[in-house]
Every structure is written in C-alpha cells, then in structure tokens.
CSV table of C-alpha atoms in Angstrom, one decimal:
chain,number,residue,atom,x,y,z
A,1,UNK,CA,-31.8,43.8,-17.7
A,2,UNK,CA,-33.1,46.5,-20.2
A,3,UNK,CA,-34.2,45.8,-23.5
A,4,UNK,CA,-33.4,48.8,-24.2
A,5,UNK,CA,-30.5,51.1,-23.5
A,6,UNK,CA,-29.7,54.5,-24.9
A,7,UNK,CA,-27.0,56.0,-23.5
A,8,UNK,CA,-25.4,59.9,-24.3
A,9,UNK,CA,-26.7,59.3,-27.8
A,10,UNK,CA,-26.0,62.7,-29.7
A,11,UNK,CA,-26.7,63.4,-33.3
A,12,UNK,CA,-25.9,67.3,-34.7
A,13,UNK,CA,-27.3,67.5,-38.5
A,14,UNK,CA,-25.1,70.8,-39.7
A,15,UNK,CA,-25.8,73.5,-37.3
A,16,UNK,CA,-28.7,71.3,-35.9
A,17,UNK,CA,-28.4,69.3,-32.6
A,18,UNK,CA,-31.2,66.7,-33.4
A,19,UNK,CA,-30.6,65.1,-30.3
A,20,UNK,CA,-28.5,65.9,-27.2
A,21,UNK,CA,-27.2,63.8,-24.7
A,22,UNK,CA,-30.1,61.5,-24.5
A,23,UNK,CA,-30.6,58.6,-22.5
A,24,UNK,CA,-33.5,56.3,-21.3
A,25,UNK,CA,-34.2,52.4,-20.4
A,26,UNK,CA,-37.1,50.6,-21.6
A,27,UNK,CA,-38.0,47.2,-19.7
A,28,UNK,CA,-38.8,43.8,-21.2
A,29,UNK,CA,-42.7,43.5,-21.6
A,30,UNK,CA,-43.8,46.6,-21.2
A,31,UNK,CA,-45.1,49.7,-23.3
A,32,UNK,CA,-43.5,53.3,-23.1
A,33,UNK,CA,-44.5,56.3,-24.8
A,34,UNK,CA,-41.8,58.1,-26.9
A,35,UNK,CA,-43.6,61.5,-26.2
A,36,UNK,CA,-42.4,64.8,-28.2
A,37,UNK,CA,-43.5,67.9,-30.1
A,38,UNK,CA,-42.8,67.5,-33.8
A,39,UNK,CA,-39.1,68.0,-34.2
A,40,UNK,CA,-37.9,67.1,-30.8
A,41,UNK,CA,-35.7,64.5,-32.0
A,42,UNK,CA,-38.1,61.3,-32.1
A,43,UNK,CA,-37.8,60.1,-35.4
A,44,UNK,CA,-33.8,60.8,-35.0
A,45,UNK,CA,-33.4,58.7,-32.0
A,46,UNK,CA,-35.6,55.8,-33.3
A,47,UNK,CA,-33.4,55.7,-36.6
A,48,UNK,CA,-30.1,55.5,-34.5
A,49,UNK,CA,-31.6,52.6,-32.4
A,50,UNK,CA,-32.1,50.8,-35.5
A,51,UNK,CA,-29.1,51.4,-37.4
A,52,UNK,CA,-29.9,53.8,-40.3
A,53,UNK,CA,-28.3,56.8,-39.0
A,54,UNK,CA,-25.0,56.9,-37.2
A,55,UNK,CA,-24.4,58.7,-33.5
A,56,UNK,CA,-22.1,61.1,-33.3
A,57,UNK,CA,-21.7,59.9,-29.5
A,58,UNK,CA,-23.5,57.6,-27.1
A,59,UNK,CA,-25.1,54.2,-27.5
A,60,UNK,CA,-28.2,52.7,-28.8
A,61,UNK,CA,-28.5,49.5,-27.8
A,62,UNK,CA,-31.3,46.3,-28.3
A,63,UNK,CA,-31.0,43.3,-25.9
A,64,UNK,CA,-27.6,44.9,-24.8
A,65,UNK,CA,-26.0,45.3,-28.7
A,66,UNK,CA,-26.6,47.5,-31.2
A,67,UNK,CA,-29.0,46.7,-33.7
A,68,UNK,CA,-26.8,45.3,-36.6
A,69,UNK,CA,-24.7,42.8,-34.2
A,70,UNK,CA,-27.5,41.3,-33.0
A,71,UNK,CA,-27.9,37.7,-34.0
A,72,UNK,CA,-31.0,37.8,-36.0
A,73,UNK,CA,-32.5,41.5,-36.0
A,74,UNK,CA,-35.4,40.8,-38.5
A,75,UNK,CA,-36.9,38.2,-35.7
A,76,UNK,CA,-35.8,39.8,-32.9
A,77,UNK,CA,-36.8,43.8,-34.0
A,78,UNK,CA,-39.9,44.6,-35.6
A,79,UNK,CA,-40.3,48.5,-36.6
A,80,UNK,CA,-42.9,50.6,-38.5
A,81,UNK,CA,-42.2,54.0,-39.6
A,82,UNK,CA,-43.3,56.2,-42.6
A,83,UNK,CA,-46.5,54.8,-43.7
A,84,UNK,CA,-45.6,56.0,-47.6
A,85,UNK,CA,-42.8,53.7,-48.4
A,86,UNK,CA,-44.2,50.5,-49.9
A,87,UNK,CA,-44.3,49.7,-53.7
A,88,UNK,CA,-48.0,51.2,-54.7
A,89,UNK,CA,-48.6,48.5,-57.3
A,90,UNK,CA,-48.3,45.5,-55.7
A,91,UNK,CA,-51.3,44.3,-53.2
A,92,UNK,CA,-51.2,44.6,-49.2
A,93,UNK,CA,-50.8,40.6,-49.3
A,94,UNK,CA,-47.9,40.5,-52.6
A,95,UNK,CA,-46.3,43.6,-50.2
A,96,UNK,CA,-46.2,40.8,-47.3
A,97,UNK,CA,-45.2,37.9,-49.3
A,98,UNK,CA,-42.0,40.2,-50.4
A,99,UNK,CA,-41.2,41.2,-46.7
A,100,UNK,CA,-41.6,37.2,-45.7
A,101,UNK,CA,-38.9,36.2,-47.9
A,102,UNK,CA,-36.8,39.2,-47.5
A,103,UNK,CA,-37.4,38.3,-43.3
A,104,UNK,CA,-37.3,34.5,-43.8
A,105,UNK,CA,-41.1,34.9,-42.0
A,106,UNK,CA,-43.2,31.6,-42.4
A,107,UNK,CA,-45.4,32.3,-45.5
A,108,UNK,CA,-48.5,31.6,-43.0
A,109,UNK,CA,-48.3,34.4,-40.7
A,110,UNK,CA,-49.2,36.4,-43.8
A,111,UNK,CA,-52.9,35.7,-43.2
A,112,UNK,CA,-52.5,35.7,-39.6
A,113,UNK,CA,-51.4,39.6,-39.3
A,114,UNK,CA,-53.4,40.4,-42.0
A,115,UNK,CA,-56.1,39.6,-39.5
A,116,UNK,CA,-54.6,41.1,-36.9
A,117,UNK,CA,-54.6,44.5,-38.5
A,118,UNK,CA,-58.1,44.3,-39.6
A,119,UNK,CA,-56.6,44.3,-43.9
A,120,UNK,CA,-58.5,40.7,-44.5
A,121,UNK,CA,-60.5,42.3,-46.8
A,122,UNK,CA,-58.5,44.9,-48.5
A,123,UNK,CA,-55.3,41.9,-49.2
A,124,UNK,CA,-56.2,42.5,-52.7
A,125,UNK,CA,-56.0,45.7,-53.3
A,126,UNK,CA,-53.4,47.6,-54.1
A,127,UNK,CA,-51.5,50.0,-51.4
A,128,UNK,CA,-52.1,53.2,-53.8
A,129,UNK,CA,-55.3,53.4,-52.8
A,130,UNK,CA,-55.1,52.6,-49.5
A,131,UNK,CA,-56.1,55.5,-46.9
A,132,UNK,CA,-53.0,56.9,-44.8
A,133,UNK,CA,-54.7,54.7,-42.1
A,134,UNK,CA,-54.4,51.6,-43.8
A,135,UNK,CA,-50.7,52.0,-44.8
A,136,UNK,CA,-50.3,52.7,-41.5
A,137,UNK,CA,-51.8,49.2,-40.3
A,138,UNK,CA,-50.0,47.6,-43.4
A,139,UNK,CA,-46.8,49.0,-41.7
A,140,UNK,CA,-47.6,47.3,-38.2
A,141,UNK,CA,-48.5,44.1,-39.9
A,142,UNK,CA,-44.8,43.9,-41.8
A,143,UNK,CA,-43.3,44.5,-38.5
A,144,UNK,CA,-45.1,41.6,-37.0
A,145,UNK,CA,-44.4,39.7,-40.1
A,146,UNK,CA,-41.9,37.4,-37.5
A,147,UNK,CA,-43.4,37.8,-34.6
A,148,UNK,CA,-40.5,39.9,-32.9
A,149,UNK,CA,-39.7,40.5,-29.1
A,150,UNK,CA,-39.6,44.3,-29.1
A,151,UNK,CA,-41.5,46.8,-31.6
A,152,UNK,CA,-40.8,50.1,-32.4
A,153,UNK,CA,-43.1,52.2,-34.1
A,154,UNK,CA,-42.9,55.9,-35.4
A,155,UNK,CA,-46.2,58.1,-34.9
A,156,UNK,CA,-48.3,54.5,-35.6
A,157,UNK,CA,-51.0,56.4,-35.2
A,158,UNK,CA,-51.2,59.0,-37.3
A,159,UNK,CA,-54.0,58.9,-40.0
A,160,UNK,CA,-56.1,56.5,-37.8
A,161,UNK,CA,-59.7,57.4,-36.9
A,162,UNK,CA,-60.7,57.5,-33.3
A,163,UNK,CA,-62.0,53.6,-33.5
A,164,UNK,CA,-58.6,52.9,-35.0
A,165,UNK,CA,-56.6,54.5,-32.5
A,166,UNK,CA,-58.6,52.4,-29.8
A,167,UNK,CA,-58.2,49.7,-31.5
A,168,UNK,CA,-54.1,50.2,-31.6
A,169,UNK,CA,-54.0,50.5,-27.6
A,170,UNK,CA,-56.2,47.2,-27.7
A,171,UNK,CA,-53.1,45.6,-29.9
A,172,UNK,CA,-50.4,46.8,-28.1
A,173,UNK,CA,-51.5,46.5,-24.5
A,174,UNK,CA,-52.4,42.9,-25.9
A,175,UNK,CA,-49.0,42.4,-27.2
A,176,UNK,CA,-47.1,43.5,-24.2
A,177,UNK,CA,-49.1,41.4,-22.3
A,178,UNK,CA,-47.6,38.4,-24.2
A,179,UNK,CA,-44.2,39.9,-23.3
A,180,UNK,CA,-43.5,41.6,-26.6
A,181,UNK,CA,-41.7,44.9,-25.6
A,182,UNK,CA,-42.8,48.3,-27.2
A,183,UNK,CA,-41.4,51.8,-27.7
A,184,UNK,CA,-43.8,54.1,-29.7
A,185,UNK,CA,-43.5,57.6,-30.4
A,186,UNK,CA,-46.2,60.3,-30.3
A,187,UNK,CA,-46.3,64.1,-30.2
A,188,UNK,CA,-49.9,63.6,-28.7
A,189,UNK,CA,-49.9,62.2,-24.7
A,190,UNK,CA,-53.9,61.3,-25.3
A,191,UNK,CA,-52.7,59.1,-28.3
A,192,UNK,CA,-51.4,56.1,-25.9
A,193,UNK,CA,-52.1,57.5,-22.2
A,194,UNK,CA,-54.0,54.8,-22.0
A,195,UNK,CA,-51.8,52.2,-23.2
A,196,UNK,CA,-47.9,52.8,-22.1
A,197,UNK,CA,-46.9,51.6,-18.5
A,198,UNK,CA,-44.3,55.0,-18.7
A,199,UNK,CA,-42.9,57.7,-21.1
A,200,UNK,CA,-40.2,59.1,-22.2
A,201,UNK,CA,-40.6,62.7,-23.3
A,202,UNK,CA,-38.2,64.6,-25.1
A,203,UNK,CA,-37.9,68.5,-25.8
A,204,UNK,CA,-35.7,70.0,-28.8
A,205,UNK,CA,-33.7,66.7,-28.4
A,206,UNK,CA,-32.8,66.2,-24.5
A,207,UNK,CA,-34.8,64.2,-21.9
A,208,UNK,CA,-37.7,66.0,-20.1
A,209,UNK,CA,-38.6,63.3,-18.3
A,210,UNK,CA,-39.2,59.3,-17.6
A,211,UNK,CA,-41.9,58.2,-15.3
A,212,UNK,CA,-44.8,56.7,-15.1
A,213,UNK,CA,-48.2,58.6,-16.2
A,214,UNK,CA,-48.8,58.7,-12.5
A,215,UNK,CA,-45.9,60.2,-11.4
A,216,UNK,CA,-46.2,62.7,-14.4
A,217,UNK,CA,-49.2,64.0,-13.6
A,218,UNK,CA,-49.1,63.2,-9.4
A,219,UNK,CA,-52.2,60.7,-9.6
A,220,UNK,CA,-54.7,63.4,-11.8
A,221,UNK,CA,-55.3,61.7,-15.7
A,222,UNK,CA,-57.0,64.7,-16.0
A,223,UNK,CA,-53.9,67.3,-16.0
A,224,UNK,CA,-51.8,64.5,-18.4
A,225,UNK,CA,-51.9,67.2,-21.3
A,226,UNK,CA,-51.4,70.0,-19.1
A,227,UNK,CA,-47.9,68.2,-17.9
A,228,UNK,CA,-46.8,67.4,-21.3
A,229,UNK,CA,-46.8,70.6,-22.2
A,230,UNK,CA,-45.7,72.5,-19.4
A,231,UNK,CA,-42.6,69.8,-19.0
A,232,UNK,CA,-41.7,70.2,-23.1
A,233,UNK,CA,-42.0,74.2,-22.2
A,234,UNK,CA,-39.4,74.1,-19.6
A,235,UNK,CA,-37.0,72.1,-21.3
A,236,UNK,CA,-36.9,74.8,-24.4
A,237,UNK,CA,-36.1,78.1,-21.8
C-alpha cells in the first residue's frame, strides 16, 4: 500500500488554479523528488497533504487518511517548510525544547538531532543570526524531533552550500534506508538526482510526469536537466 496517495487534488486561489487534477503515489521507504519550476503548485500540494489548506476536490492522503484523522500525526508526520518561521530570540536548542513538548518528543532526542544536522555547536545561539542554511537544518531537525515514518520537506535545500546539499542526500538516502519515507520538493533536478528513487514533476499545477530518473531521462544522467525542462515546457503549451 502507498504511503502516500493524492488523488484529483484541485485547489483554485481566485482566478488562479494552483493545482489541477493532481495525483501521484509515493511508496513506503523510499525517496521521490517533488520537482517543479517556482509556482507550479509544490508548496500548494504539500500544504493540502498536511492539512493547512483545504481542497477544493480530490484527496490527500498519509497512511491511507488524511493528515488530521490520523492517530498521532506529530509521530507519524515530520515536515519542514519555510525556514523563517521560528521565534528569533530563543536558541536553536530552547526552539527544540518548545517543539518536544508541543510533539510529546522525548527531551533526549534534542541532542541527538542536533547532531544529526550538524547545529552541536551553534545550540546556543540564537536563530536570528543563523544563516538561511542553518534555519533550514534547524527546520529538518524539528521535523525529526519524533523520529517520524514519512518526511516532507519544502525546497530543504535552499540556502545550503554545495557541502550542505551533499550532505542532505547523505541524510535522506540514510533515512530511507531505515524505512523512513520521503517526499521533497525542488525546482532544481541536480538538487536530489542523486538521492530520490523517482519524481514527480509538476507544471503550472498538473502532473508531467512520475518515473524513475532512468526512465526520465532513457538511461543518460547526463540529459536529466535537459528532460526536466523540456517535460515542464510541454505541459505549459
């Protein structure tokens, strides 16, 4: 069975269809690209799976309900999006020690994703003056806070240096490997070619495709942003 299901999930914003008709299977264990130019409905779809914005059609489902009927969503769901919302006074490790309680995380797996991130050092400092890079690592570490089954994580990679984004395929490909399951979005294939088992790409809101990379690109890594693009072309005609 699926972990997850989206099924004929619309969503118009005013005269805007955000998303149109959209719908894709991710499997249990594995890692899928949520590949997109900016605007083609990512963010959108990612918000209905969790529950903070309503479909006007379609399902969005986690584990085969949606996100607020299942039994225990803050253990079973971990997500990471905008990298700007946490308090800016309070410390990377007081900004964990809220979530934990709000989460019912044990307190100890504080230090043990603090690790995991690489934010040992910085657990005193306060998240103002953290880089975009580090919030964005602070992010991933709340949504491991309780050690979920599936992750979902918006653009993760976005303000990460090139030895940060390899060391976010090392930590994904590691955590699917343990049988977490993960759905990340990109609007940049090179970002986690190396990482997903498949994608999903999307184009001004509707499917473009689902495959694996090598049935995206018929066996050549080297035309994988040549496809991307040409597929999210053909999809806006």
């Amino acid at each position: 069975m699926s972990v997850i299901e989206v099924r004929g999930l619309t969503k118009r914003f005013g005269p805007v269809l955000a998303v149109d008709r959209l719908s894709f299977t991710v499997e249990p264990g594995t890692v899928v690209g949520f590949l997109g130019p900016n605007g083609a409905g990512k963010t959108t779809t990612l918000r209905m799976l969790l529950g903070l914005v309503r479909p006007d059609a379609g399902t969005a489902t986690i584990h085969g309900h949606p996100y607020r009927e299942l039994s225990e969503p803050l253990h079973q769901v971990g997500a990471a999006g905008e990298a700007s919302s946490f308090h800016p006074g309070r410390t990377a490790r007081n900004h964990l020690r809220v979530q934990a309680m709000a989460g019912q995380a044990d307190p100890s797996r504080i230090d043990d994703v603090l690790e995991l991130v690489g934010l040992t050092e910085a657990a005193g400092r306060r998240v103002g003056q953290f880089s975009l890079g580090m919030r964005q690592r602070l992010g991933l570490a709340t949504a491991l806070l309780t050690d979920p089954e599936v992750l979902i994580l918006d653009e993760p990679a976005n303000g990460l240096d090139p030895e940060g984004v390899r060391w976010l395929r090392d930590l994904l490909r590691g955590l699917a490997d343990e049988g977490t399951t993960v759905l990340v979005s990109s609007h940049i294939l090179a970002e986690v070619a190396q990482t997903v088992d498949s994608v999903v790409i999307l184009g001004h809101g509707r499917l473009v495709a689902q495959s694996t990379l090598a049935e995206l690109t018929g066996g050549g890594p080297q035309d994988l942003e040549e496809a991307f693009l040409r597929l999210t072309k053909e999809v806006s005609r």
